[in-house]
Amino acid sequence: MSSLHFRKDLLPILRNRIPGQLVVQVTDRCNARCPQCGMRVTERYRRSSLSMEKTRAIIDSAAARGIRAISFTGGEPLLLFSDLVEMIEYAAGAGIDYIRTGTNGYLFCDSDAAGFDTRVHRIAERLSRTSLRNFWISIDSAVPAVHENMRGFPGVIKGISKAVPIFHEHGIYPSANLGINRLVGGPGIPVATDSQLAAEPTWQRSLLTYKNAFRRFYRFVSNLGFSIVNACYPMSIAADRSEGGLEVVYGANSQEQIVRFSRLEKGLLFKALQETIIEYRERIRIFSPLSSLYALHRQHSSGDGQPLYPCRGGIDFFFIDARDANTYPCGYRGSENLGKYWQLKKVSGAVAATCTRCDWECFRDPSELFGPLLAAFSQPGQLLRDCIRDWNRYRLWLSDIRYYKACDYFDGRRPLDSRRLSKFKRCSDPYVPSPRQWTDCIDGMVPRDGA
Ligand code: SF4
Ligand code: SF4
């Protein structure tokens, strides 16, 4: 996408709305053993997949409502490969511009077996004939044995290193999708309580530990051949609804220590990620926005910062589950079943967002990115006061906009342009886009999922 769609992009913003996104769980079946996820193969419950008929109804309705982005997530979406391809083609035919899906990589195991290259070529070639924009491959750790052990896929990293160049040959540039966990750097990040982290030396030491883990990870995925990387923030919502009244619909959530972080640990994690991204974003396209990480760090670490831009879940973004094709404001507000998407009453006009109860990056990152744009039209005075009070946040936001443009808005069908990224050499300098760039920015900031 390179031109601004007035009706699809600008008009919603003028009405205090943003281009819509659906996360559609095509199946909750999975063959991996990830400790950070309630859908792992070892969990016993009745598994489901969306039928083509229901998916078509969802897509038709999404297109009629002007939804711009659909993520087909799982479970493991590639377990339904031929259905998935049909869904992608149907969504593209209906006019959805940003279509994403991905894999846990199970098809890349046994890379020494005869026929591996042929099999991967066949998958990549078939996907390349669709309008799929982004294809993610999950990677949990900078250490192959740790990742393979977590997923239960021995040898998969070697297979991924062979598969990525094959995808490139077919014009697909997969993104490495990190689900942040304590083993991201290899050696486990030790648990620290909030009272321990309140001491400055411990906090500084821990910050360095987190940064070193992220540094190892970004180096590792770059060396594997990836040119895009995204980070999914840890989701650990209690099953007893004790955390902010949330109730999990989307099982990409776990109570395991590996993804449980205290409030101050989360603050630390977001700060470490922000500072590490500044070091690495000249080498690899890193989707996670600095402004969002800055705001999340403030939210978790001090509580004295300005409020974040609230989440657009339930207003412009929705989650649809595989079990019964019902719609929810997001994957974590399970008590708010909105029924079938194609029967959903249209959310009309300006609706104020209020929820900041979790860190689900699929909805939080785009909400934060669009926040200042919405404020510019709906509350310009407030935006000006916010800029004066916390210019650093808006400086980072402007830097994000500039970076997104240099990354072709994370178009996974285009290779990385190292000349354009080289301008971001350890740099988060402010940058004021030209009027033309502003329109491109709005067009390119359509949200995407990182499940
Ligand atoms: S994180 Fe993904 S691959 Fe792992 S168990 Fe969950 S759905 Fe499966
Ligand atoms: S912040 Fe967004 S994703 Fe999280 S519970 Fe609220 S609406 Fe859902």
Short mmCIF file of C-alpha atoms in Angstrom, two decimals, residues 21-26 49-67 69-72 87 90-91 94 96 318-322 324-327 339-343:
data_model
loop_
_atom_site.label_atom_id
_atom_site.label_comp_id
_atom_site.label_asym_id
_atom_site.label_seq_id
_atom_site.Cartn_x
_atom_site.Cartn_y
_atom_site.Cartn_z
CA GLN A 21 -8.42 -5.18 12.52
CA LEU A 22 -9.73 -8.71 13.14
CA VAL A 23 -7.73 -11.48 14.75
CA VAL A 24 -9.40 -14.66 13.54
CA GLN A 25 -8.40 -17.87 15.27
CA VAL A 26 -8.76 -20.43 12.51
CA SER A 49 -11.48 -25.19 13.73
CA LEU A 50 -13.48 -22.58 11.86
CA SER A 51 -15.42 -23.84 8.88
CA MET A 52 -14.90 -22.18 5.50
CA GLU A 53 -18.55 -21.19 5.49
CA LYS A 54 -18.24 -19.24 8.76
CA THR A 55 -14.92 -17.76 7.73
CA ARG A 56 -16.42 -16.48 4.49
CA ALA A 57 -19.29 -14.88 6.45
CA ILE A 58 -16.78 -13.21 8.78
CA ILE A 59 -14.69 -11.92 5.88
CA ASP A 60 -17.71 -10.62 3.95
CA SER A 61 -18.90 -8.78 7.01
CA ALA A 62 -15.41 -7.44 7.74
CA ALA A 63 -15.07 -6.11 4.21
CA ALA A 64 -18.49 -4.44 4.42
CA ARG A 65 -17.42 -2.73 7.66
CA GLY A 66 -14.18 -1.43 6.15
CA ILE A 67 -11.86 -3.68 8.14
CA ALA A 69 -6.40 -6.05 8.44
CA ILE A 70 -7.05 -9.70 9.21
CA SER A 71 -4.71 -12.04 11.04
CA PHE A 72 -5.38 -15.73 10.68
CA MET A 87 -9.21 -17.99 3.46
CA TYR A 90 -11.09 -15.02 -0.13
CA ALA A 91 -10.06 -12.14 2.16
CA ALA A 94 -13.09 -9.20 -0.58
CA ILE A 96 -8.85 -6.80 2.82
CA PHE A 318 -12.03 -7.70 17.57
CA PHE A 319 -11.06 -11.30 18.24
CA ILE A 320 -13.00 -14.25 16.83
CA ASP A 321 -12.48 -17.64 18.39
CA ALA A 322 -12.27 -21.01 16.65
CA ASP A 324 -17.82 -21.30 18.17
CA ALA A 325 -16.92 -18.43 15.83
CA ASN A 326 -18.00 -15.90 18.44
CA THR A 327 -16.66 -12.37 18.63
CA GLY A 339 -21.96 -13.24 19.28
CA LYS A 340 -21.40 -13.87 15.60
CA TYR A 341 -19.38 -11.21 13.85
CA TRP A 342 -21.69 -11.11 10.85
CA GLN A 343 -24.61 -10.34 13.20
#
